[in-house]
Short mmCIF file of C-alpha atoms and ligand atoms in Angstrom, two decimals:
data_model
loop_
_atom_site.label_atom_id
_atom_site.label_comp_id
_atom_site.label_asym_id
_atom_site.label_seq_id
_atom_site.Cartn_x
_atom_site.Cartn_y
_atom_site.Cartn_z
CA MET Z 30 -0.59 205.05 279.96
CA ALA Z 31 1.43 203.36 277.20
CA HIS Z 32 3.57 200.68 277.68
CA GLY Z 33 5.95 198.85 275.31
CA THR Z 34 7.29 200.45 272.11
CA HIS Z 35 5.46 202.84 270.44
CA PHE Z 36 5.19 202.03 266.82
CA PHE Z 37 5.50 205.28 265.03
CA MET Z 38 3.88 204.05 261.38
CA ASN Z 39 3.13 207.29 260.13
CA PRO Z 40 4.06 208.07 256.31
CA GLY Z 41 6.72 210.79 257.80
CA PRO Z 42 8.52 212.03 259.83
CA THR Z 43 10.01 208.24 260.23
CA ASN Z 44 11.96 206.35 262.47
CA ILE Z 45 15.44 207.18 263.33
CA PRO Z 46 17.80 204.25 263.11
CA GLU Z 47 19.94 203.79 266.06
CA ARG Z 48 23.04 204.37 263.71
CA ILE Z 49 22.00 207.87 262.80
CA LEU Z 50 20.72 209.00 266.73
CA ARG Z 51 24.43 207.59 267.57
CA ALA Z 52 25.67 209.44 264.76
CA MET Z 53 24.05 212.75 265.91
CA ASP Z 54 24.89 212.05 269.51
CA ARG Z 55 28.54 214.30 269.59
CA GLY Z 56 29.32 217.82 270.25
CA SER Z 57 29.51 220.49 267.87
CA ILE Z 58 32.33 221.59 265.49
CA ASP Z 59 33.00 224.77 263.93
CA PHE Z 60 30.96 225.05 260.70
CA THR Z 61 33.60 227.06 258.94
CA GLY Z 62 36.43 224.45 259.56
CA ALA Z 63 38.16 221.61 257.54
CA GLN Z 64 36.40 219.09 259.26
CA PHE Z 65 32.59 220.01 258.66
CA ARG Z 66 33.71 221.14 255.16
CA ALA Z 67 34.52 217.13 254.45
CA ILE Z 68 31.51 216.06 256.08
CA SER Z 69 29.44 218.29 254.01
CA GLU Z 70 31.11 217.67 251.08
CA GLU Z 71 30.63 213.70 251.55
CA CYS Z 72 26.67 214.66 252.22
CA PHE Z 73 26.46 216.58 249.11
CA ALA Z 74 28.19 213.86 246.86
CA GLY Z 75 25.70 210.94 248.44
CA LEU Z 76 22.75 213.34 247.53
CA LYS Z 77 23.44 213.46 243.97
CA ARG Z 78 24.15 209.70 243.79
CA ILE Z 79 20.49 209.24 245.55
CA PHE Z 80 18.79 211.84 243.47
CA LYS Z 81 20.68 210.43 240.45
CA THR Z 82 22.05 213.77 239.32
CA GLU Z 83 25.02 215.59 237.91
CA GLU Z 84 23.43 218.81 238.51
CA THR Z 85 23.27 221.00 241.62
CA VAL Z 86 21.68 220.14 244.94
CA LEU Z 87 21.32 222.87 248.08
CA ALA Z 88 19.98 222.23 251.30
CA TYR Z 89 18.11 224.50 253.46
CA ALA Z 90 17.58 224.37 257.28
CA ALA Z 91 13.77 224.06 256.61
CA THR Z 92 10.85 221.51 256.36
CA GLY Z 93 9.77 220.64 252.93
CA HIS Z 94 7.49 223.64 252.76
CA GLY Z 95 10.96 225.41 252.69
CA ALA Z 96 11.79 223.46 249.67
CA TRP Z 97 8.59 223.95 247.81
CA GLU Z 98 8.99 227.99 248.43
CA ALA Z 99 12.53 227.85 247.71
CA ALA Z 100 11.63 226.46 244.09
CA LEU Z 101 8.77 228.86 243.72
CA VAL Z 102 10.79 232.25 244.72
CA ASN Z 103 14.06 231.34 242.65
CA LEU Z 104 12.20 230.27 239.64
CA PHE Z 105 9.09 232.77 239.18
CA SER Z 106 8.05 236.17 238.61
CA PRO Z 107 4.64 237.73 239.86
CA GLY Z 108 2.00 236.97 237.02
CA ASP Z 109 4.00 234.12 235.97
CA LYS Z 110 1.78 231.32 235.06
CA VAL Z 111 2.48 227.08 236.59
CA LEU Z 112 0.57 224.36 236.22
CA VAL Z 113 -0.29 222.14 238.97
CA VAL Z 114 -1.00 218.29 238.24
CA GLU Z 115 -3.85 217.75 241.18
CA SER Z 116 -2.94 214.47 242.79
CA GLY Z 117 -4.18 215.32 246.30
CA PHE Z 118 -3.79 217.73 249.23
CA PHE Z 119 0.17 218.04 248.93
CA SER Z 120 0.15 219.15 245.05
CA LEU Z 121 -2.96 221.46 245.85
CA ASN Z 122 -1.02 222.86 248.86
CA TRP Z 123 2.13 223.38 246.85
CA GLY Z 124 0.14 225.10 244.02
CA MET Z 125 -1.64 227.65 246.99
CA ARG Z 126 1.97 228.61 247.91
CA GLY Z 127 2.44 229.69 244.65
CA GLU Z 128 -0.57 232.12 244.70
CA ALA Z 129 0.46 233.65 247.73
CA PHE Z 130 3.36 235.16 245.76
CA GLY Z 131 1.59 236.04 243.04
CA ILE Z 132 2.10 233.36 240.74
CA GLU Z 133 -1.08 232.41 238.53
CA VAL Z 134 -1.69 228.57 239.23
CA GLU Z 135 -3.77 226.54 237.36
CA THR Z 136 -4.56 223.00 238.07
CA LEU Z 137 -4.91 220.10 235.54
CA ALA Z 138 -7.71 218.44 237.41
CA ASN Z 139 -7.34 214.84 238.37
CA ASP Z 140 -8.96 211.98 240.26
CA TRP Z 141 -7.15 211.69 243.39
CA ARG Z 142 -7.27 207.65 243.61
CA ARG Z 143 -5.23 207.75 240.17
CA PRO Z 144 -2.27 208.83 238.72
CA CYS Z 145 -2.20 211.63 235.93
CA ASP Z 146 -2.86 210.04 232.31
CA PRO Z 147 0.41 211.47 230.38
CA ALA Z 148 -1.75 212.24 227.73
CA ARG Z 149 -4.13 214.83 229.62
CA LEU Z 150 -0.87 216.87 230.10
CA GLU Z 151 0.17 216.79 226.94
CA THR Z 152 -3.17 218.13 225.38
CA ARG Z 153 -3.24 220.60 227.95
CA LEU Z 154 0.46 221.79 227.16
CA ARG Z 155 0.08 221.65 223.48
CA GLU Z 156 -3.61 224.03 224.10
CA ASP Z 157 -0.75 226.49 225.56
CA LYS Z 158 0.40 227.65 222.23
CA GLU Z 159 1.88 231.26 223.64
CA HIS Z 160 3.84 228.90 226.43
CA ARG Z 161 2.44 231.08 229.26
CA ILE Z 162 3.00 227.99 231.20
CA LYS Z 163 6.13 228.17 232.65
CA ALA Z 164 6.28 225.17 234.93
CA VAL Z 165 4.48 221.71 235.21
CA LEU Z 166 4.51 220.80 239.18
CA LEU Z 167 4.19 217.39 240.00
CA VAL Z 168 4.15 215.46 243.66
CA HIS Z 169 5.67 211.89 242.72
CA CYS Z 170 4.67 210.38 245.28
CA GLU Z 171 1.19 211.73 246.80
CA THR Z 172 1.41 211.13 250.58
CA SER Z 173 -2.36 212.06 251.25
CA THR Z 174 -3.49 209.30 248.63
CA GLY Z 175 -0.80 206.68 248.49
CA VAL Z 176 -0.63 207.29 244.69
CA VAL Z 177 2.64 207.34 242.67
CA ASN Z 178 2.69 209.72 239.37
CA PRO Z 179 4.65 208.01 236.40
CA VAL Z 180 7.38 211.01 236.42
CA ALA Z 181 9.27 210.06 233.60
CA ALA Z 182 5.87 209.49 231.15
CA LEU Z 183 4.79 212.95 232.26
CA ARG Z 184 8.17 214.04 231.21
CA ARG Z 185 7.71 212.73 227.85
CA ALA Z 186 4.29 214.51 227.51
CA ILE Z 187 6.09 217.64 228.19
CA ASP Z 188 8.45 216.90 225.05
CA ALA Z 189 5.71 215.66 222.92
CA ALA Z 190 3.98 218.77 223.19
CA ARG Z 191 7.17 220.46 222.28
CA HIS Z 192 6.50 222.65 225.22
CA PRO Z 193 9.50 224.47 227.07
CA ALA Z 194 7.91 224.61 230.63
CA LEU Z 195 10.12 223.34 233.67
CA TYR Z 196 9.39 220.08 235.26
CA LEU Z 197 9.48 220.65 239.26
CA VAL Z 198 8.88 217.29 241.24
CA ASP Z 199 8.16 216.64 244.90
CA THR Z 200 9.90 213.57 246.02
CA ILE Z 201 9.35 214.16 249.67
CA SER Z 202 7.88 210.81 250.34
CA SER Z 203 9.67 208.78 247.41
CA LEU Z 204 13.08 209.97 247.59
CA ALA Z 205 15.26 206.99 248.89
CA SER Z 206 12.35 204.72 249.06
CA MET Z 207 11.15 204.22 245.50
CA ASP Z 208 13.27 204.88 242.45
CA PHE Z 209 13.64 208.49 241.38
CA ARG Z 210 16.19 209.42 238.55
CA MET Z 211 16.29 213.48 238.32
CA ASP Z 212 18.70 213.32 235.09
CA GLU Z 213 17.46 210.53 233.20
CA TRP Z 214 13.94 211.46 233.78
CA GLY Z 215 14.64 215.07 232.77
CA VAL Z 216 13.50 217.16 236.06
CA ASP Z 217 14.56 220.89 236.51
CA VAL Z 218 14.01 220.70 240.36
CA VAL Z 219 13.80 218.01 242.54
CA VAL Z 220 11.97 219.10 246.04
CA ALA Z 221 12.82 216.73 249.16
CA GLY Z 222 12.86 216.11 252.71
CA SER Z 223 14.95 215.10 255.57
CA GLN Z 224 12.22 213.30 257.63
CA LYS Z 225 11.13 210.14 255.46
CA GLY Z 226 13.60 208.02 253.37
CA LEU Z 227 16.44 209.68 254.46
CA MET Z 228 15.29 208.51 257.93
CA LEU Z 229 16.26 211.92 259.61
CA PRO Z 230 14.72 214.15 262.04
CA THR Z 231 12.44 216.80 260.07
CA GLY Z 232 14.16 220.13 259.48
CA MET Z 233 16.45 219.55 256.59
CA ALA Z 234 15.19 220.24 252.81
CA PHE Z 235 17.17 219.96 249.76
CA THR Z 236 16.68 221.13 246.09
CA GLY Z 237 18.11 219.39 243.36
CA ILE Z 238 18.51 222.30 240.04
CA SER Z 239 19.13 221.50 236.51
CA PRO Z 240 20.84 223.96 234.26
CA LYS Z 241 17.71 225.02 232.81
CA ALA Z 242 16.63 225.88 236.28
CA LEU Z 243 19.46 228.07 236.90
CA ALA Z 244 18.67 229.92 233.98
CA ALA Z 245 15.64 230.49 234.85
CA ALA Z 246 16.50 231.68 238.36
CA ALA Z 247 18.90 234.36 236.84
CA THR Z 248 15.92 236.34 235.67
CA ALA Z 249 13.23 235.47 237.98
CA ARG Z 250 11.98 238.36 239.67
CA LEU Z 251 10.37 237.19 243.09
CA PRO Z 252 12.21 238.32 246.22
CA ARG Z 253 14.30 235.94 248.14
CA VAL Z 254 16.71 236.15 250.34
CA TYR Z 255 17.30 233.15 252.55
CA TRP Z 256 16.13 230.80 249.89
CA ASP Z 257 18.23 232.67 247.04
CA TRP Z 258 20.22 230.25 245.18
CA LYS Z 259 22.27 232.55 243.86
CA ARG Z 260 23.72 233.22 247.02
CA LEU Z 261 23.84 230.09 248.22
CA LEU Z 262 25.97 229.02 245.39
CA GLY Z 263 28.40 231.67 245.62
CA GLU Z 264 31.34 231.43 243.47
CA SER Z 265 31.24 227.72 243.35
CA SER Z 266 28.75 224.58 244.42
CA GLN Z 267 27.82 224.66 247.97
CA ALA Z 268 29.90 227.58 248.80
CA TYR Z 269 27.40 229.03 251.12
CA TRP Z 270 25.10 228.42 254.09
CA ASN Z 271 22.72 231.31 255.58
CA GLY Z 272 23.70 231.38 259.04
CA THR Z 273 24.82 228.81 260.94
CA ALA Z 274 25.08 225.53 259.41
CA PRO Z 275 23.21 222.80 260.98
CA VAL Z 276 25.81 220.62 261.92
CA HIS Z 277 24.19 217.92 263.57
CA PHE Z 278 21.59 217.31 260.79
CA PHE Z 279 25.11 216.84 258.53
CA TYR Z 280 26.25 213.98 260.92
CA GLY Z 281 23.19 212.13 260.35
CA LEU Z 282 22.87 212.74 256.90
CA GLN Z 283 26.35 211.51 256.34
CA GLU Z 284 25.40 208.30 258.41
CA ALA Z 285 22.19 208.10 256.40
CA LEU Z 286 23.66 207.97 253.15
CA ARG Z 287 26.29 205.43 254.07
CA MET Z 288 23.62 203.28 255.36
CA LEU Z 289 21.44 203.64 252.00
CA GLU Z 290 24.73 202.99 250.01
CA GLU Z 291 26.01 199.77 252.27
CA GLU Z 292 22.63 198.45 251.55
CA GLY Z 293 22.40 199.43 247.91
CA LEU Z 294 19.69 201.73 246.46
CA ASP Z 295 18.12 198.83 244.48
CA ASN Z 296 17.88 196.65 247.51
CA VAL Z 297 16.44 199.67 249.62
CA PHE Z 298 13.81 200.00 246.96
CA ALA Z 299 12.86 196.58 246.88
CA ARG Z 300 12.67 196.47 250.58
CA HIS Z 301 10.09 199.10 250.41
CA HIS Z 302 8.47 197.13 247.76
CA ARG Z 303 7.73 193.99 250.02
CA LEU Z 304 6.63 195.85 252.89
CA ALA Z 305 4.32 197.65 250.76
CA GLU Z 306 2.76 194.65 249.36
CA ALA Z 307 2.49 192.55 252.39
CA THR Z 308 0.30 195.98 253.75
CA ARG Z 309 -1.89 195.83 250.57
CA ARG Z 310 -2.67 192.39 250.83
CA ALA Z 311 -3.80 192.82 254.33
CA VAL Z 312 -5.80 195.47 253.42
CA ARG Z 313 -7.08 192.85 250.87
CA ALA Z 314 -8.07 190.72 253.59
CA TRP Z 315 -10.10 193.53 255.59
CA ARG Z 316 -11.70 194.35 252.47
CA GLN Z 317 -14.08 191.49 252.44
CA ASN Z 318 -17.32 191.90 254.15
CA ASP Z 319 -17.43 195.30 252.52
CA GLY Z 320 -14.47 196.79 254.54
CA PRO Z 321 -11.86 198.73 253.98
CA GLU Z 322 -10.10 198.94 250.85
CA VAL Z 323 -6.66 200.28 249.34
CA TYR Z 324 -7.27 203.95 248.07
CA ALA Z 325 -4.99 204.27 245.46
CA MET Z 326 -7.07 201.98 242.74
CA ASP Z 327 -4.32 201.49 239.74
CA PRO Z 328 -2.10 198.55 241.32
CA GLY Z 329 0.39 200.13 238.97
CA ALA Z 330 0.41 203.33 240.94
CA GLN Z 331 0.25 202.11 244.48
CA SER Z 332 3.22 203.64 246.44
CA ASN Z 333 5.78 201.63 248.47
CA THR Z 334 6.08 204.32 251.26
CA VAL Z 335 2.65 205.02 252.35
CA THR Z 336 -1.03 202.68 252.00
CA ALA Z 337 -3.96 205.30 252.36
CA VAL Z 338 -6.96 202.95 253.50
CA LEU Z 339 -10.58 204.05 252.48
CA VAL Z 340 -13.03 202.97 255.57
CA PRO Z 341 -16.40 202.20 254.22
CA GLU Z 342 -19.11 205.01 254.06
CA GLY Z 343 -20.40 205.65 257.22
CA SER Z 344 -17.27 204.76 259.47
CA ASP Z 345 -14.91 207.11 260.85
CA ALA Z 346 -11.39 206.31 259.87
CA ASP Z 347 -10.08 208.94 262.74
CA ARG Z 348 -11.84 206.49 265.33
CA VAL Z 349 -9.56 203.69 264.03
CA ARG Z 350 -6.61 205.66 264.36
CA GLN Z 351 -7.57 206.94 267.79
CA THR Z 352 -8.28 203.61 268.84
CA ALA Z 353 -4.90 202.17 267.52
CA LEU Z 354 -3.33 204.94 269.47
CA ASP Z 355 -4.86 204.57 272.55
CA ARG Z 356 -5.43 201.37 273.04
CA PHE Z 357 -2.16 199.64 271.28
CA ASN Z 358 0.13 202.68 271.31
CA VAL Z 359 0.52 202.46 267.39
CA SER Z 360 0.64 206.08 265.71
CA LEU Z 361 -1.08 206.18 262.11
CA GLY Z 362 -1.36 209.02 259.54
CA GLY Z 363 -4.75 210.37 259.43
CA GLY Z 364 -6.70 211.42 256.30
CA LEU Z 365 -6.15 215.04 254.94
CA ASP Z 366 -8.35 217.49 253.47
CA ARG Z 367 -11.12 216.14 251.88
CA LEU Z 368 -10.03 212.67 253.03
CA LYS Z 369 -10.37 213.18 256.77
CA GLY Z 370 -12.22 210.61 258.28
CA ARG Z 371 -12.43 209.08 255.16
CA VAL Z 372 -9.06 207.13 255.09
CA PHE Z 373 -6.23 206.25 257.22
CA ARG Z 374 -2.60 205.90 256.45
CA ILE Z 375 -0.21 203.20 257.27
CA GLY Z 376 3.74 204.49 256.77
CA HIS Z 377 5.79 201.65 255.93
CA LEU Z 378 8.94 203.74 254.84
CA GLY Z 379 12.41 204.14 256.30
CA ASP Z 380 13.80 201.90 258.94
CA LEU Z 381 11.27 199.18 259.76
CA ASN Z 382 10.91 195.64 259.38
CA GLU Z 383 8.41 192.69 259.15
CA PRO Z 384 7.72 192.40 262.95
CA MET Z 385 6.80 196.23 263.09
CA LEU Z 386 4.54 196.13 260.03
CA LEU Z 387 2.79 192.68 261.44
CA GLY Z 388 2.18 194.09 264.38
CA THR Z 389 0.58 197.32 263.17
CA ILE Z 390 -1.54 195.10 260.75
CA ALA Z 391 -2.84 192.89 264.01
CA ALA Z 392 -3.60 196.54 265.74
CA VAL Z 393 -5.10 197.94 263.14
CA GLU Z 394 -7.54 194.90 262.54
CA MET Z 395 -8.20 194.86 266.26
CA ALA Z 396 -9.00 199.07 265.94
CA LEU Z 397 -11.40 197.87 263.14
CA ASP Z 398 -13.09 195.53 265.41
CA LEU Z 399 -13.13 198.12 268.47
CA ALA Z 400 -14.57 201.04 266.22
CA GLY Z 401 -16.98 198.69 264.43
CA VAL Z 402 -15.51 199.04 261.11
CA PRO Z 403 -17.34 196.05 259.00
CA HIS Z 404 -13.84 193.99 257.45
CA GLY Z 405 -12.62 190.63 256.77
CA GLN Z 406 -10.22 188.74 258.74
CA GLY Z 407 -6.86 187.36 258.12
CA ALA Z 408 -4.69 190.11 257.48
CA VAL Z 409 -1.91 188.97 259.60
CA LYS Z 410 -1.84 186.04 257.70
CA ALA Z 411 -1.98 187.56 254.23
CA ALA Z 412 0.94 189.37 254.89
CA MET Z 413 2.99 186.70 256.41
CA GLU Z 414 2.27 184.33 253.51
CA TYR Z 415 3.27 186.96 251.22
CA LEU Z 416 6.62 187.54 253.47
CA THR Z 417 7.46 184.22 253.85
CA GLY Z 418 6.75 183.36 250.18
CA ASP Z 419 9.67 183.23 247.59
CA PRO Z 420 11.40 186.56 247.05
N1 PLP U 517 5.00 217.25 249.85
C1 PLP U 517 4.79 215.71 250.31
C2 PLP U 517 4.70 214.99 249.32
C3 PLP U 517 4.66 215.78 251.51
O1 PLP U 517 4.45 214.60 252.04
C4 PLP U 517 4.64 216.57 252.72
C5 PLP U 517 4.84 216.27 253.78
O2 PLP U 517 4.30 215.02 254.42
C6 PLP U 517 5.15 217.92 252.19
C7 PLP U 517 5.52 218.23 250.90
C8 PLP U 517 5.63 218.83 253.25
O3 PLP U 517 6.72 218.84 253.88
P1 PLP U 517 7.23 219.16 255.36
O4 PLP U 517 5.73 218.94 256.26
O5 PLP U 517 8.49 218.86 255.46
O6 PLP U 517 6.93 220.60 255.15
#
């Protein structure tokens, strides 16, 4: 039997703040009426500020997988080719979905522990003289590894190769937690979800869409109905919702956007960086005695939303994770795909504070002990020292 607060430290979904829960704790209203229209307009205007775009943002009642699919079916025709920048489980998964629709998917192979080198993307695109590659698909923050890709530098690589490919970026575990700028960074389609930095329940997904992407959608031939951008846009921006609008999600989204803007996005990013850095210092303390280490190797590309922790060869990360849950009521993320049993993941995004993080680090250290994983001591102290240091 579990007692006390359940420490939910997964890298998504994340903790839902009381303010958002209370905002959703209301009755339904007519989704065709003026009251809902005002809420929805406030939400889309706020989303644009979070995406840092002046362009179109569309929403769906869906998980992130829905936004992935919306991007694919609106932009491509059977036989079109796309280039997936490999970063980990989520990048490959997005590409796999393209294949299911008859899109030819090439993978730009990449070490999961490091970000993609822009020079490699530029070289590959220069080789594509006939411009068969219609789009580059990138995951900004690869949630399975905790590695962050350099979105702006990769845009510059596309430009340096003078390649016309569309640039699609999955921001599911970065948006509203780490800096992201759709327009300034030249991103054509942004894929996002509700359940991480936006602190909402799972079930709403978004796409930011550039004029170039809208033009590509006009000639793309993959079948689509629910995801169809043209249908959703109707005569004007956000004119149409497929079916009944999820009014309660909009209540929550309205509150989430207000919270983020009251704090200020730069402060939100700084807060995420601080808790992430404390986590990394804790892992460095465990690293002594050949213990666990941060999976992401490049210090400049370590995520501020999730830290994947690689356990030493011969240790079982799932055992650590299960022990933390069973004994201490702390929920961590598991290893995905080839990282199953090799990493556990600490989510440090959304609504959390220092004591929640320190409690988690203490619980993980106890779980490492109980699971017989060699490790150094003093992770909580290392994190505390950082958190009480000069900002
Ligand atoms: N892309 C990334 C980077 C993710 O982290 C996730 C989920 O964690 C997804 C895509 C899929 O999103 P969803 O689970 O909401 O379908």
